Amino acid sequence: MKKLVNKEFIIGISVICAIVILYFGIEYLKGINMLSPSNFYYVYYQNVNGLEVSAPVSVDGFKVGKVRDITYDFDNPGKVKVLLAVNKKLKVPDDSYAVLSSTLMGGGYIDIKMGKSQSMLAKGSEIPTRVVPGLMDALSDNVMPAVNTILPRVDSLLMNLNTLVSDPALTASIRRLDGITANVESATLGLDRTMRTDVPAVMRNARNATVKIDSLCVNLVGVSKTLKELPLATTMDNVYQISDNLQKFSNQLNSTSSTLGQLTNDPELYNKLNRVAANIDSLVVDIKKNPKRYISIKLL
């Protein structure tokens, strides 16, 4: 009997130990360390979509604990009670509040916004909550209406683009563009040939022209030296002297005191010369009419 009791006792102890180990193992797999000392606080939310047991609890982005339990409060319909297990060293001011946030992948976590009050919340008390729209909620509330507004326009744009692409005129334009590209390529090849053949000849002609210009400049320098050596001063003195003589001659022609001036300016002399010319003319006419009067011819 003693041996049987000892065996049953050992079996019972083993089963209890296995249950305890299983319980702690399950809790550990959930992310809950039963051996770590923690302080417990409660928060209430109307919707805990995405929040799960073992979800992290953070302060300023630093993990300070985990969600220990989530239960529906049947005494207060519409409320979900969430038990938070946070580090025992964390002191929560009474003006703090807890925000249910979500990650980009949709997972939820509790973010405690620490207040500045000197009074601390008691362990096991409720932390006030506030609703802050998450990233997905902001997308749903702000981005999705804009997307729904844009989608009809995108659909219309796609239809217009499809109409444009299927237009035969666009195909013809592309073909013309291919022809233009071919012409540009041909022009490029012609320009390349010109650069290789004509441009060197032009450059040679330019060099020859440069040599001729240099020779012309040398000749111009020689002409300039020759002009410098000419007696320009003497020539100009002669020109001035001739000009003075012409001026004097002109003055004599215009002056009535000189002989030339009298000849050119005396009207009586002009009249006399005119009468002499008339008399000579009459004499010539009379000689033509009566030559025997002036010319006598005697025959021996």
Short mmCIF file of C-alpha atoms in Angstrom, two decimals:
data_model
loop_
_atom_site.label_atom_id
_atom_site.label_comp_id
_atom_site.label_asym_id
_atom_site.label_seq_id
_atom_site.Cartn_x
_atom_site.Cartn_y
_atom_site.Cartn_z
CA MET A 1 0.00 0.00 0.00
CA LYS A 2 2.83 2.34 0.86
CA LYS A 3 4.51 1.58 -2.42
CA LEU A 4 1.22 2.25 -4.31
CA VAL A 5 0.71 5.61 -2.56
CA ASN A 6 4.19 6.64 -3.39
CA LYS A 7 3.65 5.81 -7.06
CA GLU A 8 0.34 7.70 -7.24
CA PHE A 9 1.89 10.65 -5.46
CA ILE A 10 4.75 10.75 -7.90
CA ILE A 11 2.32 10.49 -10.84
CA GLY A 12 0.19 13.32 -9.44
CA ILE A 13 3.18 15.54 -8.84
CA SER A 14 4.40 14.81 -12.36
CA VAL A 15 1.01 15.67 -13.87
CA ILE A 16 0.84 18.92 -11.90
CA CYS A 17 4.35 19.84 -12.95
CA ALA A 18 3.52 19.02 -16.57
CA ILE A 19 0.38 21.20 -16.39
CA VAL A 20 2.34 24.07 -14.85
CA ILE A 21 5.11 23.71 -17.42
CA LEU A 22 2.51 23.52 -20.20
CA TYR A 23 0.73 26.61 -18.89
CA PHE A 24 3.93 28.62 -18.57
CA GLY A 25 5.10 27.32 -21.95
CA ILE A 26 1.88 28.43 -23.64
CA GLU A 27 2.08 31.83 -21.95
CA TYR A 28 5.74 32.12 -22.98
CA LEU A 29 4.84 31.28 -26.57
CA LYS A 30 2.23 34.02 -26.40
CA GLY A 31 5.03 36.40 -25.45
CA ILE A 32 4.07 36.67 -21.79
CA ASN A 33 6.82 36.15 -19.26
CA MET A 34 5.13 35.05 -16.07
CA LEU A 35 8.37 35.38 -14.12
CA SER A 36 8.91 39.03 -15.01
CA PRO A 37 7.44 41.42 -12.40
CA SER A 38 4.83 43.71 -13.95
CA ASN A 39 2.30 46.33 -13.04
CA PHE A 40 -1.21 45.92 -14.45
CA TYR A 41 -3.47 48.63 -15.84
CA TYR A 42 -6.82 48.54 -17.67
CA VAL A 43 -7.91 50.40 -20.75
CA TYR A 44 -11.30 50.35 -22.49
CA TYR A 45 -11.95 50.69 -26.20
CA GLN A 46 -15.05 50.46 -28.36
CA ASN A 47 -13.14 48.72 -31.13
CA VAL A 48 -9.91 46.74 -30.81
CA ASN A 49 -9.66 45.69 -34.46
CA GLY A 50 -6.12 44.40 -35.09
CA LEU A 51 -5.17 44.23 -31.41
CA GLU A 52 -4.20 40.82 -30.07
CA VAL A 53 -2.90 39.33 -26.83
CA SER A 54 0.91 39.84 -26.49
CA ALA A 55 0.69 42.97 -28.65
CA PRO A 56 3.37 45.44 -27.56
CA VAL A 57 2.78 48.37 -25.24
CA SER A 58 5.14 51.26 -25.93
CA VAL A 59 6.05 54.66 -24.56
CA ASP A 60 7.69 57.11 -27.00
CA GLY A 61 8.35 54.19 -29.35
CA PHE A 62 10.04 52.07 -26.66
CA LYS A 63 8.48 48.75 -25.69
CA VAL A 64 7.57 48.74 -21.98
CA GLY A 65 5.12 45.85 -21.79
CA LYS A 66 2.53 43.69 -23.50
CA VAL A 67 -1.20 43.19 -23.76
CA ARG A 68 -1.99 40.49 -21.21
CA ASP A 69 -5.66 39.92 -21.88
CA ILE A 70 -8.57 41.17 -23.99
CA THR A 71 -12.13 40.59 -22.82
CA TYR A 72 -15.52 41.95 -23.76
CA ASP A 73 -17.19 43.87 -20.94
CA PHE A 74 -20.67 42.40 -20.88
CA ASP A 75 -21.67 44.75 -18.09
CA ASN A 76 -20.94 47.74 -20.35
CA PRO A 77 -21.96 46.73 -23.88
CA GLY A 78 -19.84 48.33 -26.53
CA LYS A 79 -16.73 48.31 -24.33
CA VAL A 80 -13.73 46.00 -24.65
CA LYS A 81 -11.49 45.64 -21.63
CA VAL A 82 -7.78 45.33 -22.30
CA LEU A 83 -5.33 44.32 -19.55
CA LEU A 84 -1.88 45.81 -19.87
CA ALA A 85 1.20 44.35 -18.20
CA VAL A 86 3.95 46.98 -18.11
CA ASN A 87 7.39 47.15 -16.59
CA LYS A 88 7.27 47.44 -12.82
CA LYS A 89 9.57 50.47 -12.93
CA LEU A 90 7.17 52.46 -15.13
CA LYS A 91 5.26 55.16 -13.30
CA VAL A 92 2.23 56.46 -15.19
CA PRO A 93 1.09 60.07 -14.48
CA ASP A 94 -2.66 60.44 -14.00
CA ASP A 95 -2.95 62.79 -17.02
CA SER A 96 -1.57 60.14 -19.37
CA TYR A 97 -3.73 58.38 -21.95
CA ALA A 98 -3.48 55.25 -24.07
CA VAL A 99 -3.87 55.27 -27.86
CA LEU A 100 -4.69 52.22 -29.93
CA SER A 101 -2.47 52.47 -33.02
CA SER A 102 -1.93 50.21 -35.96
CA THR A 103 1.10 49.37 -38.06
CA LEU A 104 1.28 49.51 -41.84
CA MET A 105 0.58 45.78 -41.99
CA GLY A 106 -2.56 46.18 -39.92
CA GLY A 107 -1.27 44.92 -36.56
CA GLY A 108 -2.34 46.84 -33.46
CA TYR A 109 -0.39 48.06 -30.43
CA ILE A 110 -0.96 50.30 -27.41
CA ASP A 111 0.94 53.57 -27.25
CA ILE A 112 0.90 55.29 -23.85
CA LYS A 113 1.23 59.06 -24.09
CA MET A 114 2.88 60.09 -20.84
CA GLY A 115 1.52 63.16 -19.08
CA LYS A 116 3.39 65.70 -16.97
CA SER A 117 1.43 65.45 -13.76
CA GLN A 118 3.28 64.76 -10.53
CA SER A 119 0.44 62.48 -9.38
CA MET A 120 0.74 58.85 -10.52
CA LEU A 121 -1.96 56.30 -11.35
CA ALA A 122 -2.38 53.48 -8.86
CA LYS A 123 -1.52 49.97 -9.93
CA GLY A 124 -4.51 48.16 -11.40
CA SER A 125 -6.33 51.40 -12.23
CA GLU A 126 -7.74 52.47 -15.58
CA ILE A 127 -5.71 54.53 -18.04
CA PRO A 128 -7.86 56.99 -20.04
CA THR A 129 -7.98 56.40 -23.78
CA ARG A 130 -8.24 58.58 -26.85
CA VAL A 131 -9.11 57.69 -30.40
CA VAL A 132 -6.46 58.67 -32.93
CA PRO A 133 -7.06 57.63 -36.55
CA GLY A 134 -4.53 55.09 -37.68
CA LEU A 135 -2.70 54.98 -40.95
CA MET A 136 -5.24 52.72 -42.63
CA ASP A 137 -8.12 54.80 -41.25
CA ALA A 138 -6.53 57.96 -42.68
CA LEU A 139 -6.14 56.20 -45.99
CA SER A 140 -9.76 55.10 -45.93
CA ASP A 141 -11.10 58.50 -44.88
CA ASN A 142 -8.89 60.80 -46.94
CA VAL A 143 -7.24 58.92 -49.78
CA MET A 144 -9.99 56.56 -50.86
CA PRO A 145 -12.58 59.31 -51.59
CA ALA A 146 -10.00 61.08 -53.71
CA VAL A 147 -9.19 57.79 -55.45
CA ASN A 148 -12.88 57.16 -56.10
CA THR A 149 -13.12 60.64 -57.62
CA ILE A 150 -10.04 60.10 -59.79
CA LEU A 151 -10.98 56.62 -61.05
CA PRO A 152 -13.71 57.82 -63.48
CA ARG A 153 -11.29 60.35 -64.91
CA VAL A 154 -8.63 57.68 -65.27
CA ASP A 155 -11.15 55.46 -67.03
CA SER A 156 -12.06 58.31 -69.40
CA LEU A 157 -8.37 59.02 -69.96
CA LEU A 158 -7.72 55.36 -70.79
CA MET A 159 -10.64 55.34 -73.25
CA ASN A 160 -9.33 58.48 -74.94
CA LEU A 161 -5.85 57.00 -75.03
CA ASN A 162 -7.21 53.81 -76.57
CA THR A 163 -9.07 55.87 -79.19
CA LEU A 164 -5.92 57.84 -79.94
CA VAL A 165 -3.78 54.72 -80.26
CA SER A 166 -6.28 53.05 -82.58
CA ASP A 167 -6.54 56.15 -84.81
CA PRO A 168 -5.07 55.45 -88.29
CA ALA A 169 -3.77 59.01 -88.37
CA LEU A 170 -1.41 58.17 -85.51
CA THR A 171 -0.05 55.19 -87.46
CA ALA A 172 0.43 57.40 -90.52
CA SER A 173 2.17 59.99 -88.37
CA ILE A 174 4.50 57.35 -86.97
CA ARG A 175 5.31 56.21 -90.49
CA ARG A 176 6.01 59.79 -91.53
CA LEU A 177 8.17 60.12 -88.45
CA ASP A 178 10.09 57.04 -89.57
CA GLY A 179 10.59 58.71 -92.96
CA ILE A 180 11.73 61.92 -91.31
CA THR A 181 14.15 59.92 -89.19
CA ALA A 182 15.51 58.23 -92.31
CA ASN A 183 15.92 61.62 -94.01
CA VAL A 184 17.70 63.01 -90.97
CA GLU A 185 20.01 59.99 -90.98
CA SER A 186 20.71 60.50 -94.70
CA ALA A 187 21.35 64.20 -94.12
CA THR A 188 23.71 63.29 -91.31
CA LEU A 189 25.61 60.93 -93.57
CA GLY A 190 25.79 63.63 -96.29
CA LEU A 191 27.03 66.13 -93.75
CA ASP A 192 29.63 63.63 -92.60
CA ARG A 193 30.83 63.14 -96.19
CA THR A 194 30.91 66.90 -96.67
CA MET A 195 32.94 67.31 -93.52
CA ARG A 196 35.40 64.71 -94.73
CA THR A 197 35.76 65.94 -98.35
CA ASP A 198 34.67 69.56 -98.84
CA VAL A 199 35.68 71.05 -95.55
CA PRO A 200 39.39 70.14 -95.92
CA ALA A 201 39.39 71.78 -99.40
CA VAL A 202 37.73 74.88 -97.96
CA MET A 203 40.33 74.96 -95.22
CA ARG A 204 43.13 74.71 -97.77
CA ASN A 205 41.60 77.56 -99.80
CA ALA A 206 41.26 79.55 -96.62
CA ARG A 207 44.94 78.99 -95.87
CA ASN A 208 45.87 80.08 -99.41
CA ALA A 209 43.68 83.16 -99.05
CA THR A 210 45.38 83.88 -95.75
CA VAL A 211 48.78 83.70 -97.46
CA LYS A 212 47.57 86.10 -100.19
CA ILE A 213 46.16 88.47 -97.60
CA ASP A 214 49.50 88.42 -95.80
CA SER A 215 51.25 89.25 -99.10
CA LEU A 216 48.75 92.07 -99.75
CA CYS A 217 49.40 93.43 -96.29
CA VAL A 218 53.15 93.41 -97.02
CA ASN A 219 52.49 95.30 -100.27
CA LEU A 220 50.30 97.80 -98.47
CA VAL A 221 53.11 98.34 -95.99
CA GLY A 222 55.47 99.02 -98.94
CA VAL A 223 52.99 101.43 -100.51
CA SER A 224 52.62 103.19 -97.19
CA LYS A 225 56.39 103.56 -96.94
CA THR A 226 56.52 104.90 -100.53
CA LEU A 227 53.78 107.41 -99.75
CA LYS A 228 55.72 108.50 -96.71
CA GLU A 229 58.83 109.09 -98.88
CA LEU A 230 56.97 111.21 -101.48
CA PRO A 231 57.58 115.04 -101.33
CA LEU A 232 54.01 115.71 -100.40
CA ALA A 233 54.92 118.96 -98.66
CA THR A 234 56.54 120.40 -101.81
CA THR A 235 53.68 119.21 -103.98
CA MET A 236 51.16 120.81 -101.70
CA ASP A 237 53.18 124.07 -101.74
CA ASN A 238 53.06 124.02 -105.55
CA VAL A 239 49.33 123.36 -105.47
CA TYR A 240 48.86 126.26 -103.09
CA GLN A 241 50.98 128.49 -105.38
CA ILE A 242 48.98 127.50 -108.48
CA SER A 243 45.80 128.19 -106.56
CA ASP A 244 47.09 131.62 -105.63
CA ASN A 245 48.00 132.38 -109.26
CA LEU A 246 44.55 131.30 -110.44
CA GLN A 247 43.02 133.50 -107.79
CA LYS A 248 45.12 136.46 -108.99
CA PHE A 249 44.18 135.80 -112.63
CA SER A 250 40.52 135.66 -111.66
CA ASN A 251 40.87 138.93 -109.79
CA GLN A 252 42.46 140.57 -112.84
CA LEU A 253 39.62 139.35 -115.06
CA ASN A 254 37.08 140.81 -112.67
CA SER A 255 38.97 144.09 -112.10
CA THR A 256 38.27 147.06 -114.45
CA SER A 257 41.68 148.59 -113.80
CA SER A 258 43.62 145.85 -115.53
CA THR A 259 43.88 145.25 -119.27
CA LEU A 260 42.20 141.85 -119.07
CA GLY A 261 39.52 143.32 -116.90
CA GLN A 262 38.85 146.09 -119.39
CA LEU A 263 38.69 143.56 -122.23
CA THR A 264 36.17 141.46 -120.35
CA ASN A 265 34.22 144.20 -118.62
CA ASP A 266 34.22 147.18 -121.15
CA PRO A 267 30.95 147.06 -123.15
CA GLU A 268 32.18 149.68 -125.65
CA LEU A 269 35.01 147.41 -126.67
CA TYR A 270 32.54 144.65 -127.13
CA ASN A 271 30.33 146.84 -129.30
CA LYS A 272 33.31 147.97 -131.41
CA LEU A 273 34.41 144.42 -131.94
CA ASN A 274 30.88 143.52 -132.86
CA ARG A 275 30.72 146.42 -135.44
CA VAL A 276 34.10 145.41 -136.89
CA ALA A 277 32.85 141.88 -137.26
CA ALA A 278 29.71 143.17 -139.00
CA ASN A 279 31.79 145.34 -141.35
CA ILE A 280 34.06 142.44 -142.21
CA ASP A 281 31.04 140.33 -142.90
CA SER A 282 29.57 143.01 -145.22
CA LEU A 283 32.94 143.31 -146.96
CA VAL A 284 33.11 139.62 -147.57
CA VAL A 285 29.60 139.63 -148.97
CA ASP A 286 30.41 142.58 -151.30
CA ILE A 287 33.63 140.88 -152.49
CA LYS A 288 31.61 137.82 -153.37
CA LYS A 289 29.14 139.91 -155.36
CA ASN A 290 31.62 142.24 -157.04
CA PRO A 291 34.98 140.53 -157.13
CA LYS A 292 36.17 142.65 -160.08
CA ARG A 293 35.92 145.71 -157.99
CA TYR A 294 38.59 144.44 -155.65
CA ILE A 295 40.56 142.07 -157.85
CA SER A 296 41.91 143.17 -161.28
CA ILE A 297 43.47 140.67 -163.61
CA LYS A 298 45.49 141.97 -166.62
CA LEU A 299 46.40 139.81 -169.55
CA LEU A 300 49.60 140.47 -171.36
#
